[in-house]
Tab-separated table of C-alpha atoms in Angstrom:
chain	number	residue	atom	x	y	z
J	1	UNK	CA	-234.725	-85.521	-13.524
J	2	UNK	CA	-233.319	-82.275	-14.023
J	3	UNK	CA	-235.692	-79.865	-15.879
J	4	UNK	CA	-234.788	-77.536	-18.308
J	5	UNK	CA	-231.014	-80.170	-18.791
J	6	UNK	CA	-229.962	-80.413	-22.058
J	7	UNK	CA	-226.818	-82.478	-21.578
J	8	UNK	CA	-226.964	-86.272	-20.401
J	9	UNK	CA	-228.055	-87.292	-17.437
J	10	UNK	CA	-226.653	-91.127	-16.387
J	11	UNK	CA	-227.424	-93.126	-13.644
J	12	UNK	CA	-226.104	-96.589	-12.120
J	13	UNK	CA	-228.705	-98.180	-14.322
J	14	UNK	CA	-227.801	-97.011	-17.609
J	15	UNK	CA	-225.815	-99.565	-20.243
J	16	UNK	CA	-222.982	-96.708	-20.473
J	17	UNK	CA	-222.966	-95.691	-17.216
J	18	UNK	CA	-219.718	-97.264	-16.709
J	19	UNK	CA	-218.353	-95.869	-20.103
J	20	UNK	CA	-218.672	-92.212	-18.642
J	21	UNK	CA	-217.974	-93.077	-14.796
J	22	UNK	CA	-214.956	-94.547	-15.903
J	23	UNK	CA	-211.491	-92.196	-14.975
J	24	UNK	CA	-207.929	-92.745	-15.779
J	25	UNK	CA	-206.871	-94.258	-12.390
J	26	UNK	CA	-208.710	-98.025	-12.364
J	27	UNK	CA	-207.741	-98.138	-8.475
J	28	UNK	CA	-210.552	-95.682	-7.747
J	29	UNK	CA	-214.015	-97.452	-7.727
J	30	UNK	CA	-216.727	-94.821	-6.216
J	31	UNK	CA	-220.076	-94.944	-8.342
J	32	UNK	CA	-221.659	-91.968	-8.098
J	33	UNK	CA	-225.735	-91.695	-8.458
J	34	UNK	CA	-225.680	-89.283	-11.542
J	35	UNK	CA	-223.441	-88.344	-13.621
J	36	UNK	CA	-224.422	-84.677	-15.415
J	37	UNK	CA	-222.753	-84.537	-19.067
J	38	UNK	CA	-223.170	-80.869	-18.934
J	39	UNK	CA	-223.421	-79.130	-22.867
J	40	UNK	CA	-223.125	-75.596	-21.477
J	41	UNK	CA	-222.161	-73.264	-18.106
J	42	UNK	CA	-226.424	-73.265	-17.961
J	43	UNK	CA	-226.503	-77.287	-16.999
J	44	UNK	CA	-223.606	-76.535	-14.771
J	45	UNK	CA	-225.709	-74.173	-12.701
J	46	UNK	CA	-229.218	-76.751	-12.921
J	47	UNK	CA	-226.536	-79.225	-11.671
J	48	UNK	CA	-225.386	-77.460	-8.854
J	49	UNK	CA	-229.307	-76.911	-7.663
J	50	UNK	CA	-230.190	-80.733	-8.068
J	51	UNK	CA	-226.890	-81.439	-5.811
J	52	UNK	CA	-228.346	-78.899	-3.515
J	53	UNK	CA	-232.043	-79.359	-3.351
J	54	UNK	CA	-231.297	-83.376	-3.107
J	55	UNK	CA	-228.611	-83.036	-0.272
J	56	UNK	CA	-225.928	-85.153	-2.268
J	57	UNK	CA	-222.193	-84.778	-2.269
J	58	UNK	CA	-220.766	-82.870	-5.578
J	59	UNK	CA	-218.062	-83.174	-7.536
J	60	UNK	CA	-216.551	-81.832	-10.890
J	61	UNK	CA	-215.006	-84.316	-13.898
J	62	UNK	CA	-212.909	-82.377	-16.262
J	63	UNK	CA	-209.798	-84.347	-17.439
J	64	UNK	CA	-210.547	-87.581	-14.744
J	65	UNK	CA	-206.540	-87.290	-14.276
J	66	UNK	CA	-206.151	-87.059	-11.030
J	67	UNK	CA	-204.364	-90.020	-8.980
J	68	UNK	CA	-207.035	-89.568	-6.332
J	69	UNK	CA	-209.905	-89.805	-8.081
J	70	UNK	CA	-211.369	-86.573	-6.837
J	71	UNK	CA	-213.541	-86.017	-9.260
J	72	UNK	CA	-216.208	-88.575	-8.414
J	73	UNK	CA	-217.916	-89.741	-4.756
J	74	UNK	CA	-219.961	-92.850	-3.838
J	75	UNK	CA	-223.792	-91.430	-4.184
J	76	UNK	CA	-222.796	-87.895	-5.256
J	77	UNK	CA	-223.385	-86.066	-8.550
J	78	UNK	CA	-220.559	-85.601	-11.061
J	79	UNK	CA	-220.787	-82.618	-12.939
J	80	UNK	CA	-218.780	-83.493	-16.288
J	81	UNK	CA	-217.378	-80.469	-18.374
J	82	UNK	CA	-215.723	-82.783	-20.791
J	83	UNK	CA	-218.334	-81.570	-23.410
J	84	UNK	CA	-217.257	-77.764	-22.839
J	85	UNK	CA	-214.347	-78.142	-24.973
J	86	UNK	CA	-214.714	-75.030	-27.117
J	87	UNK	CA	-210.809	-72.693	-27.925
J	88	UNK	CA	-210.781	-69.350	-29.071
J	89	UNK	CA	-207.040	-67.737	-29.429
J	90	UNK	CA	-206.131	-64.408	-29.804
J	91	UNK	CA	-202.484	-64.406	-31.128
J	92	UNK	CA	-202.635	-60.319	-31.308
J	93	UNK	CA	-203.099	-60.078	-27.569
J	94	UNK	CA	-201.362	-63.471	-26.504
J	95	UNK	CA	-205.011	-64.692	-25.082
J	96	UNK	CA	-206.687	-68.172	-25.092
J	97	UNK	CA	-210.117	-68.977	-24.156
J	98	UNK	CA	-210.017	-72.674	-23.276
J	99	UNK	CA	-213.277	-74.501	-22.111
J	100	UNK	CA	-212.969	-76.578	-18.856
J	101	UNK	CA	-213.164	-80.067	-20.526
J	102	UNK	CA	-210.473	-80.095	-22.905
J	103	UNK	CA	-207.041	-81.827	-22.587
J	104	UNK	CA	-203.795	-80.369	-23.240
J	105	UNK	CA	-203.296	-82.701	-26.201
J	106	UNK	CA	-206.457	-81.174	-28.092
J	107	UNK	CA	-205.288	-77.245	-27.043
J	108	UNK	CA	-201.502	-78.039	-28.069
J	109	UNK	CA	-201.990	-78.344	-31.639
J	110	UNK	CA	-204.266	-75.654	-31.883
J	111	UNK	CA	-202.274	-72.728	-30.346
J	112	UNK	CA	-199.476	-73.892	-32.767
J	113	UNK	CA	-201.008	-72.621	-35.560
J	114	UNK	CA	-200.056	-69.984	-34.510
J	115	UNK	CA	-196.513	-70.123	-33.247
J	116	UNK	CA	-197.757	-70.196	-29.693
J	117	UNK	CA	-197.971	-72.260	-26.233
J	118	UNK	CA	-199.093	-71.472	-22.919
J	119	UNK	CA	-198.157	-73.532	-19.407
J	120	UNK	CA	-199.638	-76.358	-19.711
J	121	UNK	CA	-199.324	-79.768	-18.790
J	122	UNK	CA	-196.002	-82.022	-19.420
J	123	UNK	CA	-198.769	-85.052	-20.907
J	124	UNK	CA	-200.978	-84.590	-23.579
J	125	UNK	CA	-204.099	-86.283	-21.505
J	126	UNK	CA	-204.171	-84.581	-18.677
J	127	UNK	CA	-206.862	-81.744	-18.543
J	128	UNK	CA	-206.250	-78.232	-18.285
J	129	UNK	CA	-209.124	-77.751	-15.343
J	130	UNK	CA	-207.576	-79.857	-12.886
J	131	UNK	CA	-203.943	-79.039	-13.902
J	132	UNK	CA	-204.069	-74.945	-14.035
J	133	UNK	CA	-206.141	-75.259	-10.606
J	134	UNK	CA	-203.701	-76.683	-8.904
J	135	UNK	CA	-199.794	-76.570	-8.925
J	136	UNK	CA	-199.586	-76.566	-12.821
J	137	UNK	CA	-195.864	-77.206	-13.439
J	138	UNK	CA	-194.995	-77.940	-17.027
J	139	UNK	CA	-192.053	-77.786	-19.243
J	140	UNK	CA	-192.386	-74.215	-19.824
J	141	UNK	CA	-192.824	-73.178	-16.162
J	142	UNK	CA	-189.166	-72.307	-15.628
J	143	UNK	CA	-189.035	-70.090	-18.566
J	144	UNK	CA	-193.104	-68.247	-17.646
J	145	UNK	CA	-194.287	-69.488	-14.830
J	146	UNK	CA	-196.629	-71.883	-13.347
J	147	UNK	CA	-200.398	-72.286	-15.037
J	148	UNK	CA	-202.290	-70.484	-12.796
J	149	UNK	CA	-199.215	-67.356	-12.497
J	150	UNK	CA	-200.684	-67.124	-16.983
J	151	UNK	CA	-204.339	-67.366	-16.221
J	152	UNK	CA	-205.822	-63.967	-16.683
J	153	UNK	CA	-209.548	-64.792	-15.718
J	154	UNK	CA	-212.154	-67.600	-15.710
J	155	UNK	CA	-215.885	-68.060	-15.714
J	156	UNK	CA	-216.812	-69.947	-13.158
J	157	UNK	CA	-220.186	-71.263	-12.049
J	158	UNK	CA	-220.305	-70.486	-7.695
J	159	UNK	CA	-222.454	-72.732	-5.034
J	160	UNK	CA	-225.361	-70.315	-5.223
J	161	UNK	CA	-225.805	-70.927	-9.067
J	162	UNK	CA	-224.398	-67.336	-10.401
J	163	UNK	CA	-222.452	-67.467	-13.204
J	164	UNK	CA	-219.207	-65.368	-12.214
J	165	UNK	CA	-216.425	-63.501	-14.810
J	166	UNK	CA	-213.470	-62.939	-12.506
J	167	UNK	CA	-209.987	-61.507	-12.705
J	168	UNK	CA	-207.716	-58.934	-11.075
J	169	UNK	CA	-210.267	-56.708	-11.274
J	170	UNK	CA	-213.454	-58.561	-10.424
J	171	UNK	CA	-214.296	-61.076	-7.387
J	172	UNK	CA	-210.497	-60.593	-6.791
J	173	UNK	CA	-210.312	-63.043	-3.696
J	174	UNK	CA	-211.836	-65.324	-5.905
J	175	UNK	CA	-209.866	-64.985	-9.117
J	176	UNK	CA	-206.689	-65.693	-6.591
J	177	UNK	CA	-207.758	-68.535	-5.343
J	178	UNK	CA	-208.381	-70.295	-8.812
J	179	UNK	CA	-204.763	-69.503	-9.791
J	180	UNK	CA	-203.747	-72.460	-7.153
J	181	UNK	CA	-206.521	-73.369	-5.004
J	182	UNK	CA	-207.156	-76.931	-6.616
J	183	UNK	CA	-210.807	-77.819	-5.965
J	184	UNK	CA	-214.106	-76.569	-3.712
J	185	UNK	CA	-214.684	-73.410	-5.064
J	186	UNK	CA	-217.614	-73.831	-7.718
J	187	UNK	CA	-216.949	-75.604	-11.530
J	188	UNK	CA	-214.730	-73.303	-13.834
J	189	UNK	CA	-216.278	-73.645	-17.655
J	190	UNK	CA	-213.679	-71.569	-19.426
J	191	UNK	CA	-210.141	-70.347	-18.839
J	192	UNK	CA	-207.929	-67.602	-20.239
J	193	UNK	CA	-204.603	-68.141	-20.213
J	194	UNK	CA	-201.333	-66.145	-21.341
J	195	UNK	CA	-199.636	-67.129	-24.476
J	196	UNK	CA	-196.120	-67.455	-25.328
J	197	UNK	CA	-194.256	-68.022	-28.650
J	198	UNK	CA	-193.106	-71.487	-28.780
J	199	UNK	CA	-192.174	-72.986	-32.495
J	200	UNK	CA	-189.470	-75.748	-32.525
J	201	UNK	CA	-187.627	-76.493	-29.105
J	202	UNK	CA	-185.054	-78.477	-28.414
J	203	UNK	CA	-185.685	-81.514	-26.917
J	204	UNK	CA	-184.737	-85.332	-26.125
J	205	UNK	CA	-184.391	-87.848	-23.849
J	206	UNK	CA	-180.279	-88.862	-22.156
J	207	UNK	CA	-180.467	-92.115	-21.355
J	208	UNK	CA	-177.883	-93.820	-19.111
J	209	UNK	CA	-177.389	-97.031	-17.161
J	210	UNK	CA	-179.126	-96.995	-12.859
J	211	UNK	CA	-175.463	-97.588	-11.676
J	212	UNK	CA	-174.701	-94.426	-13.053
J	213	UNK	CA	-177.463	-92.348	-12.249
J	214	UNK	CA	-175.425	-91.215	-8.752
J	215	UNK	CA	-172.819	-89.276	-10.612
J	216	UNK	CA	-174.516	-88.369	-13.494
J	217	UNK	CA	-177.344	-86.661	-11.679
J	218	UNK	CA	-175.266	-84.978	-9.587
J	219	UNK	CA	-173.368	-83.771	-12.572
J	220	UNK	CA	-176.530	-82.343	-13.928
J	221	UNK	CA	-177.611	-80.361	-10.507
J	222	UNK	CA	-173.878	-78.786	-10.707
J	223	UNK	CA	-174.169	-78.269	-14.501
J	224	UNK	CA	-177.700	-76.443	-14.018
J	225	UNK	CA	-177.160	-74.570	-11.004
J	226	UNK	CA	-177.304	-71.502	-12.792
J	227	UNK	CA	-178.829	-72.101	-16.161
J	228	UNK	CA	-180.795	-69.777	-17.791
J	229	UNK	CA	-184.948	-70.006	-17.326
J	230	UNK	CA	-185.047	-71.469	-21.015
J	231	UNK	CA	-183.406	-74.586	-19.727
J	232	UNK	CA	-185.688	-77.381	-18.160
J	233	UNK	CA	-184.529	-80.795	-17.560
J	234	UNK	CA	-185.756	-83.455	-15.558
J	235	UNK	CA	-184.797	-86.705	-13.893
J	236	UNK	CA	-186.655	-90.126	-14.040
J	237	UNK	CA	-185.860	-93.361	-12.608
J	238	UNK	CA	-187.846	-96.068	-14.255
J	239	UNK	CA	-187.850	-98.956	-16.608
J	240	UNK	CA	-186.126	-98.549	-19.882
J	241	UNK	CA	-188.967	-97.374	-22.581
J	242	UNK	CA	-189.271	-100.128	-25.484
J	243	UNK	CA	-186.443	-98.493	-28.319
J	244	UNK	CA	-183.952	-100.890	-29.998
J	245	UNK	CA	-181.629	-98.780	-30.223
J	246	UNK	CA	-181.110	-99.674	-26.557
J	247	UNK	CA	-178.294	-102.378	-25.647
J	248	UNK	CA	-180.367	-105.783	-24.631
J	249	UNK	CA	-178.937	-106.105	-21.187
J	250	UNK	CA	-180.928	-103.117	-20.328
J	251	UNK	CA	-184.413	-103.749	-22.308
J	252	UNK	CA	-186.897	-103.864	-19.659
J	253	UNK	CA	-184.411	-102.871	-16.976
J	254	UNK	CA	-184.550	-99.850	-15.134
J	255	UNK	CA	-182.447	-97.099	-16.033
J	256	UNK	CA	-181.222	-93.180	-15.594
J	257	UNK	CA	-183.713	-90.814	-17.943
J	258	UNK	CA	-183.059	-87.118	-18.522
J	259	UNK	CA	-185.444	-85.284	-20.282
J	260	UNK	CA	-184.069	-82.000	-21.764
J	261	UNK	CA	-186.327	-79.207	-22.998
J	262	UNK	CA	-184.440	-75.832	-24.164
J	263	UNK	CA	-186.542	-72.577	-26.001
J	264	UNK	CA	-182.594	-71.370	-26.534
J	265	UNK	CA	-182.608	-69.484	-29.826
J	266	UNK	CA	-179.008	-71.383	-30.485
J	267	UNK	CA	-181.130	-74.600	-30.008
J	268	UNK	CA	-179.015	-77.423	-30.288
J	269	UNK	CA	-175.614	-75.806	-29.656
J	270	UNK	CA	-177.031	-73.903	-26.633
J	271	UNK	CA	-174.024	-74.349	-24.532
J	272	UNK	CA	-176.358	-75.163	-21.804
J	273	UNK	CA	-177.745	-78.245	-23.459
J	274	UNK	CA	-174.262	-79.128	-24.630
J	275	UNK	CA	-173.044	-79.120	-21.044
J	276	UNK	CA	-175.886	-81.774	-20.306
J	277	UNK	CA	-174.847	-84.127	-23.477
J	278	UNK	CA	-171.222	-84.389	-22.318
J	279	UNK	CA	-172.026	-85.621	-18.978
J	280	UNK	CA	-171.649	-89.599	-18.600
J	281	UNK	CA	-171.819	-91.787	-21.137
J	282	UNK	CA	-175.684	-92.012	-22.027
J	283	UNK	CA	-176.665	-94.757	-23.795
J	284	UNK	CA	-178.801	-93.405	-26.116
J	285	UNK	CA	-179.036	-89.308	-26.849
J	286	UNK	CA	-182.197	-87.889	-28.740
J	287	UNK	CA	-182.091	-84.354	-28.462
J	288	UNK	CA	-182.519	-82.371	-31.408
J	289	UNK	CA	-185.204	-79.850	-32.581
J	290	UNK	CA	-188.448	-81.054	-32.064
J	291	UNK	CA	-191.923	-80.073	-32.955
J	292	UNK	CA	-193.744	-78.701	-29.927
J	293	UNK	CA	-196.750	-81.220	-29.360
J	294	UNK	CA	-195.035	-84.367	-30.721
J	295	UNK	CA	-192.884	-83.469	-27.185
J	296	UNK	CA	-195.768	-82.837	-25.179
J	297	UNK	CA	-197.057	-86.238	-26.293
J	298	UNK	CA	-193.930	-88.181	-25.628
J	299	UNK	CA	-194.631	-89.400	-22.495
J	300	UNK	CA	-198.102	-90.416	-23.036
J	301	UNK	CA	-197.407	-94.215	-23.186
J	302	UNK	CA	-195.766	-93.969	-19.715
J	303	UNK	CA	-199.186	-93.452	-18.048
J	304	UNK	CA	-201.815	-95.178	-19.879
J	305	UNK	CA	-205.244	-95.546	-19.195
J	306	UNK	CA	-207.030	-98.856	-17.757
J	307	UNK	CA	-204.390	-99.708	-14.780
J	308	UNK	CA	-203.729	-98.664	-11.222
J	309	UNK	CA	-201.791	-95.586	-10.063
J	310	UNK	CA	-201.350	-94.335	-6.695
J	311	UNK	CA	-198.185	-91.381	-6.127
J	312	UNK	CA	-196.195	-89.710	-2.864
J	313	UNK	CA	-194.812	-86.255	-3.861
J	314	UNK	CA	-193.056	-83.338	-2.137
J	315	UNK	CA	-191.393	-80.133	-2.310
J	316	UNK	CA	-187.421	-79.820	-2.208
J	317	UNK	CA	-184.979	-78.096	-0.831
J	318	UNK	CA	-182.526	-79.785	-2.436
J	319	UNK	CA	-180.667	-82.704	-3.678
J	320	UNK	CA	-177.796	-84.620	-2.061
J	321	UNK	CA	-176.107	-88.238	-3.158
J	322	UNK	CA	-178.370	-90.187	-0.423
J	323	UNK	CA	-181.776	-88.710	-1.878
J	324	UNK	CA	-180.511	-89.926	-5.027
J	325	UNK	CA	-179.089	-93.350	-4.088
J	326	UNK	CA	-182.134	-94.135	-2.317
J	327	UNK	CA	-184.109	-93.225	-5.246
J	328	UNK	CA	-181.937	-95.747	-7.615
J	329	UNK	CA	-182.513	-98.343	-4.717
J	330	UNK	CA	-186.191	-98.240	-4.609
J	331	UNK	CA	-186.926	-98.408	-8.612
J	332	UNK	CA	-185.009	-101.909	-8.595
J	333	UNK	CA	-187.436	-102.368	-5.736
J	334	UNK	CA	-190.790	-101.324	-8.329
J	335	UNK	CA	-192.910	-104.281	-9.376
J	336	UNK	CA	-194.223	-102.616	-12.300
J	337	UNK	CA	-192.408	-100.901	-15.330
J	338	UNK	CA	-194.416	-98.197	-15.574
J	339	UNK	CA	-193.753	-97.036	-11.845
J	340	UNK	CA	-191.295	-94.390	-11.783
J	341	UNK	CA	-189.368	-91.984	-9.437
J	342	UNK	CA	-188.925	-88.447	-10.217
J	343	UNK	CA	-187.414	-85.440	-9.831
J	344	UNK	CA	-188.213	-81.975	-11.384
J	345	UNK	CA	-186.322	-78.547	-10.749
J	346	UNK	CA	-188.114	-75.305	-10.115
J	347	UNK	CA	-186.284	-71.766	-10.094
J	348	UNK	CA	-186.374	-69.160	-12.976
J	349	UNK	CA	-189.923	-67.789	-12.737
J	350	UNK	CA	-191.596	-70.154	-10.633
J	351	UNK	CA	-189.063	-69.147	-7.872
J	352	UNK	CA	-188.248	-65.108	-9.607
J	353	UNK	CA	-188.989	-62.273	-6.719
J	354	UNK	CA	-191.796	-61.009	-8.785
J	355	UNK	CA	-193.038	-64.045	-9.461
J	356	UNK	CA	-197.591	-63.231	-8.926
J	357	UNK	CA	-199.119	-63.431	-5.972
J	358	UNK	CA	-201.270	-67.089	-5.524
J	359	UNK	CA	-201.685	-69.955	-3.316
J	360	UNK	CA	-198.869	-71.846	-4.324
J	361	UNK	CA	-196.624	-72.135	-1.277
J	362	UNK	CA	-193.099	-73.609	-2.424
J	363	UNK	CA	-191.626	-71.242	-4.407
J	364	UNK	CA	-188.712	-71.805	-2.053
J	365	UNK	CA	-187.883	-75.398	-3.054
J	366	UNK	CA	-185.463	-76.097	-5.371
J	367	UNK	CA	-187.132	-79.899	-6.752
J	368	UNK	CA	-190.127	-81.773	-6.810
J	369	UNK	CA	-190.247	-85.293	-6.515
J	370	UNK	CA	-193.061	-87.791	-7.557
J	371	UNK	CA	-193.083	-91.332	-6.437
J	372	UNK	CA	-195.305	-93.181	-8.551
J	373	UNK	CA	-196.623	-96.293	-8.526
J	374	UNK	CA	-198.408	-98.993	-10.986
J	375	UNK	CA	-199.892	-102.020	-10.737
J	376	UNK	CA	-202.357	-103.896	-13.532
J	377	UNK	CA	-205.046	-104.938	-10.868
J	378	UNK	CA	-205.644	-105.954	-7.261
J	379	UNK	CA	-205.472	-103.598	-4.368
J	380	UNK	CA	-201.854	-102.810	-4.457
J	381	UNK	CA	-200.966	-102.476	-1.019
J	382	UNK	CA	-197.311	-103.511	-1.663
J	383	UNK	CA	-197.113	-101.148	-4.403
J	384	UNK	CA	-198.697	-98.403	-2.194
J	385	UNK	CA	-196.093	-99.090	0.640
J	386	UNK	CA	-193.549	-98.983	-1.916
J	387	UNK	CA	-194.320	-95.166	-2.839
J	388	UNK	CA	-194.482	-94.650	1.404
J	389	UNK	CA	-191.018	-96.182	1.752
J	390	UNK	CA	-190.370	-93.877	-1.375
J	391	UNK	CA	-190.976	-90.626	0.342
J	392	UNK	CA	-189.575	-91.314	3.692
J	393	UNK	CA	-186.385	-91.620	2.267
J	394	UNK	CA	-186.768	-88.167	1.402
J	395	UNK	CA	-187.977	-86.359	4.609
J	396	UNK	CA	-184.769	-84.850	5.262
J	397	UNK	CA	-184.816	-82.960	2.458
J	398	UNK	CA	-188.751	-81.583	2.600
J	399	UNK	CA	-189.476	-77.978	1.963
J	400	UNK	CA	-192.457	-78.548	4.127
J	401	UNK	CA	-195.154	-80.568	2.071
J	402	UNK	CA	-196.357	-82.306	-1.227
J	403	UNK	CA	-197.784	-81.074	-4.607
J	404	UNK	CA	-201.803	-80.443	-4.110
J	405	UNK	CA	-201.925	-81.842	-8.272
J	406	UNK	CA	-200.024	-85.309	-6.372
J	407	UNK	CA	-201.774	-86.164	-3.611
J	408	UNK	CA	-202.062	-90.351	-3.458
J	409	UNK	CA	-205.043	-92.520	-2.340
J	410	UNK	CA	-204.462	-93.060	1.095
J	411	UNK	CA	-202.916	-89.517	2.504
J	412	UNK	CA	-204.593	-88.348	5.529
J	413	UNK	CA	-206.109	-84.846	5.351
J	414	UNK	CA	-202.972	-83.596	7.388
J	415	UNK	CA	-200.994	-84.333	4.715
J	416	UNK	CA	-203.042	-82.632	2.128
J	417	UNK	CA	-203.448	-79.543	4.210
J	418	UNK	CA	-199.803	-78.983	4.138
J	419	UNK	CA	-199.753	-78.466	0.138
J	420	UNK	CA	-200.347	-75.039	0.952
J	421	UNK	CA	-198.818	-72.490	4.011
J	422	UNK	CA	-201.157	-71.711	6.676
J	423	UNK	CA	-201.086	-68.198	5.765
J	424	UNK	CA	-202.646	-69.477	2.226
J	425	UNK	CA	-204.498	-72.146	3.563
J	426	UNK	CA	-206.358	-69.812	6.010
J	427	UNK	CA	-206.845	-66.951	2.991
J	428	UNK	CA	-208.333	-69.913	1.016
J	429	UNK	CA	-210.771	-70.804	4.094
J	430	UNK	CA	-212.118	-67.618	4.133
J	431	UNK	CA	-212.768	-67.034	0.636
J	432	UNK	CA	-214.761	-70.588	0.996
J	433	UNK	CA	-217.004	-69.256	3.703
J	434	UNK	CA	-217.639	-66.327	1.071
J	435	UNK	CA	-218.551	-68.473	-2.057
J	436	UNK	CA	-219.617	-71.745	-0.239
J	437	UNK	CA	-221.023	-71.198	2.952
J	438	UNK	CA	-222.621	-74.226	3.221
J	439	UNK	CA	-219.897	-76.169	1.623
J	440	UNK	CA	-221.807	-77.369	-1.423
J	441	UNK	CA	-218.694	-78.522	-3.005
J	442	UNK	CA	-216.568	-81.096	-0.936
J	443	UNK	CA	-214.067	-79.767	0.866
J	444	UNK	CA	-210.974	-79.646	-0.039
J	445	UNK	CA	-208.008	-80.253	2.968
J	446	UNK	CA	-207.248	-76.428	3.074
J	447	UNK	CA	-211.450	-75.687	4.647
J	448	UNK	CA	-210.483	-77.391	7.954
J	449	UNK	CA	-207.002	-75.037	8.709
């Protein structure tokens, strides 16, 4: 079908097809008419032709993590990377080389042989492609920055088949836009990201009762007003996770999480993380030192393959007791355990004065929020008004848009656009027209201004 391939090729016919179509988020159902298991950058480019030469829609599969399901289209072709999985590190000059197809959870372990971590993603599944192209907030982004502020270059495979090596220095318009940009611009095959020493952080979970989550979160926002960057915290408003050591009345109930994650040298007697422990009365406290990717893999049962997903998200300005009330309010409302609201701070050097130059347009707001939802089959429309109920609770409070990386099922393409400024998204249009002038790639929101 395509000469010269030496990956797969799968079509609607084949016994696996499904196997391989198949993405994280069941809710998305589009069977595309060939999937391309790519084995190198060389299949990308044949890929790219066929798309062309044939007329179909084209989209890129690295991860599959996104709640959207951008990475396939009914009758398109899917180029898949997931076979481009190959890591090289460098721990002389801090440097990874990270193919486009592997996951966080297969890179962590691997740069910690060496004492070291980059930006990556907060759950071990999700795949660095999609992640460091778009927002790319993890749990070391206070203390260095969001994904695409570490990477320091990228191949990438264009519309017009070239095979392009860009950084500061070369296709510079191009090399910005990756650090941010999300999708449309051509299929990245390898990253190279920044590293950072990372060995045995501090981290945990507080867990306290919903009724108290008013106080104790506003506690928190006081208490971290002016931490230090190596300070990271979160707060999540969801269904207690299965541990025993949890009182029965609230097994299975929902309940007040705060995830703590502190690179403090002092480590458990930071007085930072200290100040968080004596807030409240939590329930249950877990912090301690903690090996890096048993962390980063924490979460992973909180968003497990095979169900339904669709989210709401938005930039911050800030917090206030209403945002958070209504927040407690609508998780008694959730009809699944696994659905969750959520709250993440930015500042240090995500928000820093010299923080790089990219697309990312919020480094203003103070939070991010993600309303998720979950459901185990069906079309989920309650659960989907759920998460817009979610977010208009929140409007008051908007730094001006959502998170490109948590864009739901059903937002409109005004929505989308307004991930990004319209200084950014017009820079972004016209570096399309440069690389994709006949919009090869589907267009992402930003193309249309």
């Amino acid at each position: 079908m395509i000469k010269g391939f030496k990956g797969r090729l799968l079509t609607p016919g084949d016994t696996d097809y499904d196997d391989h179509r198949r993405i994280w988020n069941e809710a998305v159902h589009a069977r595309p008419a060939l999937l391309a298991r790519c084995a190198d950058t060389d299949d990308v480019a044949l890929a790219i032709g066929y798309a062309h030469d044939n007329g179909l829609p084209l989209t890129v599969r690295a991860g599959g993590h996104n709640f959207a399901g951008r990475s396939l289209a009914d009758g398109g072709v899917v180029i898949d990377v997931r076979d481009l999985n190959g890591i090289a590190v460098d721990p002389e000059r801090r440097i990874t080389r990270l193919g486009a197809g592997l996951r966080w959870g297969q890179v962590d372990p691997v740069l910690q042989k060496h004492g070291l971590a980059t930006t990556g993603g907060s759950v071990s599944k999700v795949g660095v492609a999609g992640f460091s192209l778009g927002t790319g907030l993890g749990w070391l982004g206070r203390l260095h920055g969001l994904a695409g502020d570490n990477l320091t270059g990228a191949t990438i495979v264009t519309a017009d088949g070239a095979v392009r090596n860009v950084g500061p220095s070369t296709d510079p318009g191009l090399y910005w836009a990756l650090r941010g940009a999300g999708t449309g611009l051509g299929v990245v095959t390898e990253f190279r990201m920044r590293l950072f020493p990372v060995v045995q952080p501090t981290t945990g979970m507080l867990i306290h009762r919903l009724e108290d989550a008013h106080n104790v979160l506003w506690q928190v926002v006081e208490a971290t007003a002016a931490a230090p960057a190596h300070l990271n915290w979160a707060a999540v408003l969801t269904c207690a996770p299965p541990i025993p050591a949890l009182p029965g009345d609230v097994q299975g109930r929902p309940v007040f999480l705060v995830p703590v994650f502190s690179t403090a040298p002092n480590g458990v007697d930071d007085p930072h993380v200290q100040a968080l422990r004596r807030i409240g009365r939590p329930l249950l406290d877990t912090i301690a030192p903690t090996d890096f990717c048993a962390f980063q893999t924490s979460t992973d049962d909180a968003a497990p393959d095979g169900t339904h997903w669709d989210v709401r998200s938005e930039w911050l300005t800030h917090l206030d007791g209403p945002a958070i009330d209504h927040a407690a309010a609508m998780i008694e409302e959730a009809s699944s355990p696994l659905s969750e609201f959520l709250f993440r701070p930015l500042g240090g050097a995500i928000s820093a004065p010299d923080a790089p130059d990219t697309p990312f347009s919020y480094r203003h707001a103070a939070y991010m929020t993600e309303i998720i939802a979950n459901w185990p089959s069906g079309g989920g429309a309650a659960e989907r008004a759920w998460t817009d109920k979610g977010l208009n609770g929140l409007t008051h409070l908007s730094a001006g848009g959502p998170d490109v990386n948590h864009i739901g099922l059903d937002e409109d393409a005004h929505r989308a656009r307004s991930a990004y400024s319209p200084a950014a998204r017009s820079r972004l249009a016209s570096i399309k027209q440069a690389y994709d002038p006949e919009d090869i790639f589907q267009s992402p929101p930003w193309v249309h201004g």
